[in-house]
Short mmCIF file of C-alpha atoms in Angstrom, two decimals:
data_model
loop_
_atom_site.label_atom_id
_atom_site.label_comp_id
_atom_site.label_asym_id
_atom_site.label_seq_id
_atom_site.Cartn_x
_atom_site.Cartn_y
_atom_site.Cartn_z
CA UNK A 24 0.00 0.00 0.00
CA UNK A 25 1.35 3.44 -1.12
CA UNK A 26 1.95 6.35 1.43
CA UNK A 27 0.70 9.78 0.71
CA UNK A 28 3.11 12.85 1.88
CA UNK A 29 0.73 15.87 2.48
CA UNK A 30 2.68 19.26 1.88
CA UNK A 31 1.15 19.79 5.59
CA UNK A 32 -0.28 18.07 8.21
CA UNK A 33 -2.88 15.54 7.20
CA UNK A 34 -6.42 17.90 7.72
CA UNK A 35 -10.16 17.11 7.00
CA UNK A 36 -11.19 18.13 3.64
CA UNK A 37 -13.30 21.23 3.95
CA UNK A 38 -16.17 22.11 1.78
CA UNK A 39 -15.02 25.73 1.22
CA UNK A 40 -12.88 26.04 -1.58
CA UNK A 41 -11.90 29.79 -0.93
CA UNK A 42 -10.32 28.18 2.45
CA UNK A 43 -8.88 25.16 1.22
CA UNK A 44 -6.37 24.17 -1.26
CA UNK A 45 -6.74 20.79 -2.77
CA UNK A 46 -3.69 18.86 -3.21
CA UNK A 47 -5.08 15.78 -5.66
CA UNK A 48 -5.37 13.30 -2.73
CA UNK A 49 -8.48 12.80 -1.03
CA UNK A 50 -8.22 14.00 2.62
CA UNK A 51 -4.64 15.21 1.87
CA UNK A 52 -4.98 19.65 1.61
CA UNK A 53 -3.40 22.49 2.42
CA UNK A 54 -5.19 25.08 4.32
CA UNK A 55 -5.29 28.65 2.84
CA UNK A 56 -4.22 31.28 3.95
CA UNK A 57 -2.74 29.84 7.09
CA UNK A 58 -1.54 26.51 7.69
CA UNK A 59 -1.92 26.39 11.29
CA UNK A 60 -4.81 28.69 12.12
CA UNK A 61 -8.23 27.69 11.88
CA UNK A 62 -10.41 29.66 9.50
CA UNK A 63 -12.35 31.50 12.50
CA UNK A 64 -8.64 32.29 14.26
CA UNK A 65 -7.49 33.46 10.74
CA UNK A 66 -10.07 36.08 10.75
CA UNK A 67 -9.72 37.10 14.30
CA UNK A 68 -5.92 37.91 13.92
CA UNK A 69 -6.93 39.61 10.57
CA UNK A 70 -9.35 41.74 12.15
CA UNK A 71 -7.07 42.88 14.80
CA UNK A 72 -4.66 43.51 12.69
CA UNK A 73 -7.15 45.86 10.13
CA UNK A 74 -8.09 47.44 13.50
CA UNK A 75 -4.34 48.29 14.36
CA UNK A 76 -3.50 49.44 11.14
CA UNK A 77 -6.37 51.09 10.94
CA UNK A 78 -5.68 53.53 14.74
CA UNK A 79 -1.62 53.37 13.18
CA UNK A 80 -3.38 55.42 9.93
CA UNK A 81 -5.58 57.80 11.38
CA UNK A 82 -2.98 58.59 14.57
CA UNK A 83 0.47 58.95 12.01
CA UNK A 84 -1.43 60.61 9.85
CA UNK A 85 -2.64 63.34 12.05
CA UNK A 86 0.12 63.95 13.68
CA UNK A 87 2.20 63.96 10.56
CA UNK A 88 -0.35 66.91 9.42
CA UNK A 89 0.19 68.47 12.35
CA UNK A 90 3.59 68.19 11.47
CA UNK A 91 3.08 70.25 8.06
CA UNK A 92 0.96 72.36 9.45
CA UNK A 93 3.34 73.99 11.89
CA UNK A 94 6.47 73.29 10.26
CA UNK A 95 9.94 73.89 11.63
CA UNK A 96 13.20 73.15 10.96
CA UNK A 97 13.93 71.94 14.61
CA UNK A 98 11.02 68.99 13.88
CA UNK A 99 12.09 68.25 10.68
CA UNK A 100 13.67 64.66 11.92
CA UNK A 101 10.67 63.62 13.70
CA UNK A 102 8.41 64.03 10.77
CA UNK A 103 10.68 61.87 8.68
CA UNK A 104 10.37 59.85 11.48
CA UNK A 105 6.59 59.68 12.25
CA UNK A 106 6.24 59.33 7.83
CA UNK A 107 8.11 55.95 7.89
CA UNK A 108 5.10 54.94 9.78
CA UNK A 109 2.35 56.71 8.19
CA UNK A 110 3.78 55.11 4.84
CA UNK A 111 4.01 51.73 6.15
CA UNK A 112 -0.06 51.96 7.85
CA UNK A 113 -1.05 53.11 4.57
CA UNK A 114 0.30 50.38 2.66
CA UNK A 115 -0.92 47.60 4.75
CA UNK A 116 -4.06 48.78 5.00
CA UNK A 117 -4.37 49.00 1.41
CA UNK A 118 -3.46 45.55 0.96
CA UNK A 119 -5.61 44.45 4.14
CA UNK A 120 -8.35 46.37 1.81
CA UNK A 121 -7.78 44.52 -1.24
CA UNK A 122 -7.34 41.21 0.24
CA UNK A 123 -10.36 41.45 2.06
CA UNK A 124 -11.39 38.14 0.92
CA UNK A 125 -8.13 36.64 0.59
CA UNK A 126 -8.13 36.35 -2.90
CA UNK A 127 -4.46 37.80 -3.59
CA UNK A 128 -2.96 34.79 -1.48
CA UNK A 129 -5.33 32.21 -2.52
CA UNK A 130 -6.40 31.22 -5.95
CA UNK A 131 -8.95 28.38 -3.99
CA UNK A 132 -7.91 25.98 -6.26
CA UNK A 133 -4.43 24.54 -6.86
CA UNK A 134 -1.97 26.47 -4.44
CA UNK A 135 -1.05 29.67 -2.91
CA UNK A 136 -0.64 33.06 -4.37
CA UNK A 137 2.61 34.08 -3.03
CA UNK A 138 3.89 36.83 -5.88
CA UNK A 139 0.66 38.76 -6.52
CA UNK A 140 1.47 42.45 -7.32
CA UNK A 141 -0.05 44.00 -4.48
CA UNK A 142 1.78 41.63 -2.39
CA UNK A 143 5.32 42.60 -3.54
CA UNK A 144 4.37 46.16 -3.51
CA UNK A 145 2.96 45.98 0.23
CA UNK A 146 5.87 43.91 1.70
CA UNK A 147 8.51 46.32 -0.35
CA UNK A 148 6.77 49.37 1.43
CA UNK A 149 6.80 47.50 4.45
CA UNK A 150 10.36 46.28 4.84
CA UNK A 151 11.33 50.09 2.73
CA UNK A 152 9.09 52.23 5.97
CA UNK A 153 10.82 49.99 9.22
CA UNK A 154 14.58 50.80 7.89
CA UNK A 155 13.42 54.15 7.33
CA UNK A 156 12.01 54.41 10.62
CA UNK A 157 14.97 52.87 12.24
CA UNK A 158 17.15 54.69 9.99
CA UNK A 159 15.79 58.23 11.67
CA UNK A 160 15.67 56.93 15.21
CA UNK A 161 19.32 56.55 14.75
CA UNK A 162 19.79 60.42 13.23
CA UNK A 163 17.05 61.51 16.02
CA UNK A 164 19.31 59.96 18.93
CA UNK A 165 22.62 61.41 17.55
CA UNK A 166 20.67 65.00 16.24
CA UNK A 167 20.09 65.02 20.35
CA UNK A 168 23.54 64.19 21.25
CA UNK A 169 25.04 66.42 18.90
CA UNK A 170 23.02 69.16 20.25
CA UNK A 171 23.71 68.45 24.24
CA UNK A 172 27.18 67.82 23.69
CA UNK A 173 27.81 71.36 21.92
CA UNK A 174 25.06 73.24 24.51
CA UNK A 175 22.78 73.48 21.75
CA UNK A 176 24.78 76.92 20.59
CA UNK A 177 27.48 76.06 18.75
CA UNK A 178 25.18 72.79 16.71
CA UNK A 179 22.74 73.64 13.92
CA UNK A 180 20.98 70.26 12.82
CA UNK A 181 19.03 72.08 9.74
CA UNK A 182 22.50 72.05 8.05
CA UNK A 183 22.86 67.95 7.92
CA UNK A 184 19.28 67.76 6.86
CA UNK A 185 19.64 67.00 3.47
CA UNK A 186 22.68 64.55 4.35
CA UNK A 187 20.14 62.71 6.95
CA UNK A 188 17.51 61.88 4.55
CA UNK A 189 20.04 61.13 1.35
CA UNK A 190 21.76 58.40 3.81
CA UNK A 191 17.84 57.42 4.75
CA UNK A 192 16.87 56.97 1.60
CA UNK A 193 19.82 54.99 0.25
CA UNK A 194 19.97 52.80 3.55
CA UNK A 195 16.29 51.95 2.74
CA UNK A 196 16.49 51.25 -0.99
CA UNK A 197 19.29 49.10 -0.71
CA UNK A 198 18.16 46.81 1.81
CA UNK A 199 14.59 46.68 0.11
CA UNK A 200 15.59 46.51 -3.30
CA UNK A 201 17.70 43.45 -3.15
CA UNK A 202 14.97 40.97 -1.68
CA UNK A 203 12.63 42.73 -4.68
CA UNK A 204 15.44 42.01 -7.18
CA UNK A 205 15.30 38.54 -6.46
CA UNK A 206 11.71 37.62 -5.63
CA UNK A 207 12.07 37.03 -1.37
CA UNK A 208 9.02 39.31 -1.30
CA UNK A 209 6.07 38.08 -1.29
CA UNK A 210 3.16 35.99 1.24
CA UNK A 211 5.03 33.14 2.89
CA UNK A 212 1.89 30.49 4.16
CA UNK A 213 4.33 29.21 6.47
CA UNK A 214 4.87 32.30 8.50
CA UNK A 215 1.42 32.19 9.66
CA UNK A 216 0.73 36.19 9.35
CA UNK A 217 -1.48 38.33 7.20
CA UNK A 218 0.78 40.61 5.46
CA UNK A 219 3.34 39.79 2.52
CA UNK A 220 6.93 40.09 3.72
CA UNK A 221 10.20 38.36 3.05
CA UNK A 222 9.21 34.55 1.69
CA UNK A 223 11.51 32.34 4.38
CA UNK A 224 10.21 29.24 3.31
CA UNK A 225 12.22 29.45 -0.02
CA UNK A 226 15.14 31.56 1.36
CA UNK A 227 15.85 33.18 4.69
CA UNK A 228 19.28 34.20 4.29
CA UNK A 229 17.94 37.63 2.94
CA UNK A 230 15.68 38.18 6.08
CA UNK A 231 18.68 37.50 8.36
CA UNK A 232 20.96 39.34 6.21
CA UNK A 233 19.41 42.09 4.93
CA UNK A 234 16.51 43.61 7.19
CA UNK A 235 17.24 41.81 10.33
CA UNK A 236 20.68 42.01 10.96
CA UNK A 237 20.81 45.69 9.83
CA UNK A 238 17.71 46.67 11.90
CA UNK A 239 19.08 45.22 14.97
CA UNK A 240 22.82 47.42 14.57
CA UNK A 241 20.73 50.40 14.07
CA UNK A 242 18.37 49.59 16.96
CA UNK A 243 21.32 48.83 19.07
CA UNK A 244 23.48 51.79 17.83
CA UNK A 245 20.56 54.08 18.81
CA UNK A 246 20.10 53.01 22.25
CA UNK A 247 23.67 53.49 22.72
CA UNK A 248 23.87 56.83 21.37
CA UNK A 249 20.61 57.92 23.57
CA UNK A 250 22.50 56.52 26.76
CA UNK A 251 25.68 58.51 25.68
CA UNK A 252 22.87 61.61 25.83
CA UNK A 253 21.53 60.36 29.22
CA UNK A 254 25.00 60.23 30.68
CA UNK A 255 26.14 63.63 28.94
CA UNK A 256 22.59 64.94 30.63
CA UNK A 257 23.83 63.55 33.52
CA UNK A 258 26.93 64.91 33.54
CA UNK A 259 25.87 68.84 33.06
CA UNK A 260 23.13 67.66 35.91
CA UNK A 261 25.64 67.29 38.20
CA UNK A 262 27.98 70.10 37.31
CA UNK A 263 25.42 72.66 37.51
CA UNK A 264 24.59 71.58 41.26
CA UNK A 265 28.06 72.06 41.87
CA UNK A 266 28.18 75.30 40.23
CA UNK A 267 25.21 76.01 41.97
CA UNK A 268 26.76 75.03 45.60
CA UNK A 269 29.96 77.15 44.79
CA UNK A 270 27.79 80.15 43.79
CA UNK A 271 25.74 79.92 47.16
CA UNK A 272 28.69 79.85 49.36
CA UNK A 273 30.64 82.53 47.69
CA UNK A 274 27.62 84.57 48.24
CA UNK A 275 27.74 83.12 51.82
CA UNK A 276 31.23 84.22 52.32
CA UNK A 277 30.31 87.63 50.66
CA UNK A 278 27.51 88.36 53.19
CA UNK A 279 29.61 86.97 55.94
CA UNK A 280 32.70 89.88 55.04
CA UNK A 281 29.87 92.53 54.47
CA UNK A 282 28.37 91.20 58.05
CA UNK A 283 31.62 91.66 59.76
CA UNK A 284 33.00 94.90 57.90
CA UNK A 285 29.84 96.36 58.86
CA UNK A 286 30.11 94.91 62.91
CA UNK A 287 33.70 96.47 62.39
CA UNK A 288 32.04 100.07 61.69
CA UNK A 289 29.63 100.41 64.11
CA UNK A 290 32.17 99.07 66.56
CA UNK A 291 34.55 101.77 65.64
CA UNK A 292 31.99 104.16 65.79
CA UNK A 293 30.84 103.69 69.12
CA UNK A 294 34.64 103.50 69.79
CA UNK A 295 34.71 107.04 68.30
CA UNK A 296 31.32 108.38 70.30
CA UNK A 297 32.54 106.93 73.92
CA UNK A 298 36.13 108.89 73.06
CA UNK A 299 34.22 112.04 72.46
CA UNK A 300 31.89 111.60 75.41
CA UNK A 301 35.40 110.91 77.46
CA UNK A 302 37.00 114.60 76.74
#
């Protein structure tokens, strides 16, 4: 008797072909979209994650107009910031929007959808908006400790500006480009989430390459840099008290002499009057 290998675990056949992917063997299918989740846990995590995205639109998106609205040089960093994640919310959402039904991961037929266009373009603009973001956490953190370190007098952070976003922008194309250039991007079934990102199943050594190991240096390298701030903070902190304490006693000492020079004068003076009242 033959043996028959299942691309997953062996599953009930379901009657729903927009859920289930027939494989050519009776009781032998792959679930779509997820292999693990039930259809029912499917759509909660979708749902939560619409709602998410959904609050991550509307709140980066206001505050980002806010942003315009009231522009200044001084806040130019945080709204390159705050539009890696309006960009990002906006792209998922679309493709949470256009999926709705799951029809750009799952032809319900034969096997999964895991190139579609919208796919590629959502997990590009998604792996493009968290470098960016990173990318200006690190400027932010070293904008801050630029500016603390010179006493905020000597530093003028509108002048690297353009410098920031050109090494932004080419820090995010390269490391989202690559993956694109050689189709990682896309809906991997086997990571069990509903967004298109890097496709692991085929090939993780760009994931762990290119948009992990990158993320986590600049991640790392800003935390560093903001507890280089902290410490610098720290350090003009505890300076100032003991300019502070100086100050207080020299004006201590400078009462105390005026105290005394004046005890001197009236002491002389009634050393004067009692003369006088002598002869």
């Amino acid at each position: 008797m033959s043996k028959t290998f299942c691309p997953s675990p062996l599953v009930s056949a379901r009657q729903d072909v927009h859920t289930t992917l027939y494989t050519g063997y009776e009781n032998c299918v792959v679930p779509c979209p997820s292999i693990v989740y039930e259809p029912d846990e499917w759509s909660g995590i979708t749902n939560v994650m619409k709602m998410l995205t959904f609050i991550s639109v509307i709140l980066s998106s206001l505050v980002f107009l806010g942003s315009l609205c009231r522009y200044d040089k001084k806040i130019y960093i945080r709204t390159m910031f705050i539009a890696g994640f309006m960009a990002n919310s906006i792209s998922l959402a679309a493709f949470l929007f256009v999926n709705i039904e799951d029809d750009l991961i799952c032809d319900g037929s034969a096997h999964y959808i895991m190139r579609s266009d919208i796919c590629v373009i959502q997990s590009f603009c998604s792996v493009f908006s968290f470098i960016w973001v990173v990318s200006w956490a690190l400027i932010f953190a070293i904008d801050i400790y630029l500016q603390i370190k010179s006493m905020a007098d000597e530093y003028d952070s509108s002048v690297y500006h353009s410098r920031y976003t050109w090494i932004a922008l080419i820090m995010s194309l390269v490391i989202s480009t690559i993956p694109l250039y050689v189709n990682n991007l896309g809906f991997d079934p086997y990571q069990n989430i509903p967004m298109c990102f890097f496709i692991t199943s085929e090939e993780s050594y760009y994931f762990w390459l290119l948009f992990f190991t990158p993320a986590c240096v600049l991640v790392v390298t800003s935390a560093v840099v903001t507890m280089l701030s902290i410490n610098h903070i720290q350090i003009i902190y505890e300076n100032s008290r003991k300019y502070d304490v100086a100050r207080l006693q020299h004006r201590e000492e400078q009462r105390q002499r005026r105290a005394i020079r004046k005890q001197k004068k009236i002491m002389t003076s009634h050393s004067v009057n009692n003369r006088k009242m002598l002869y």
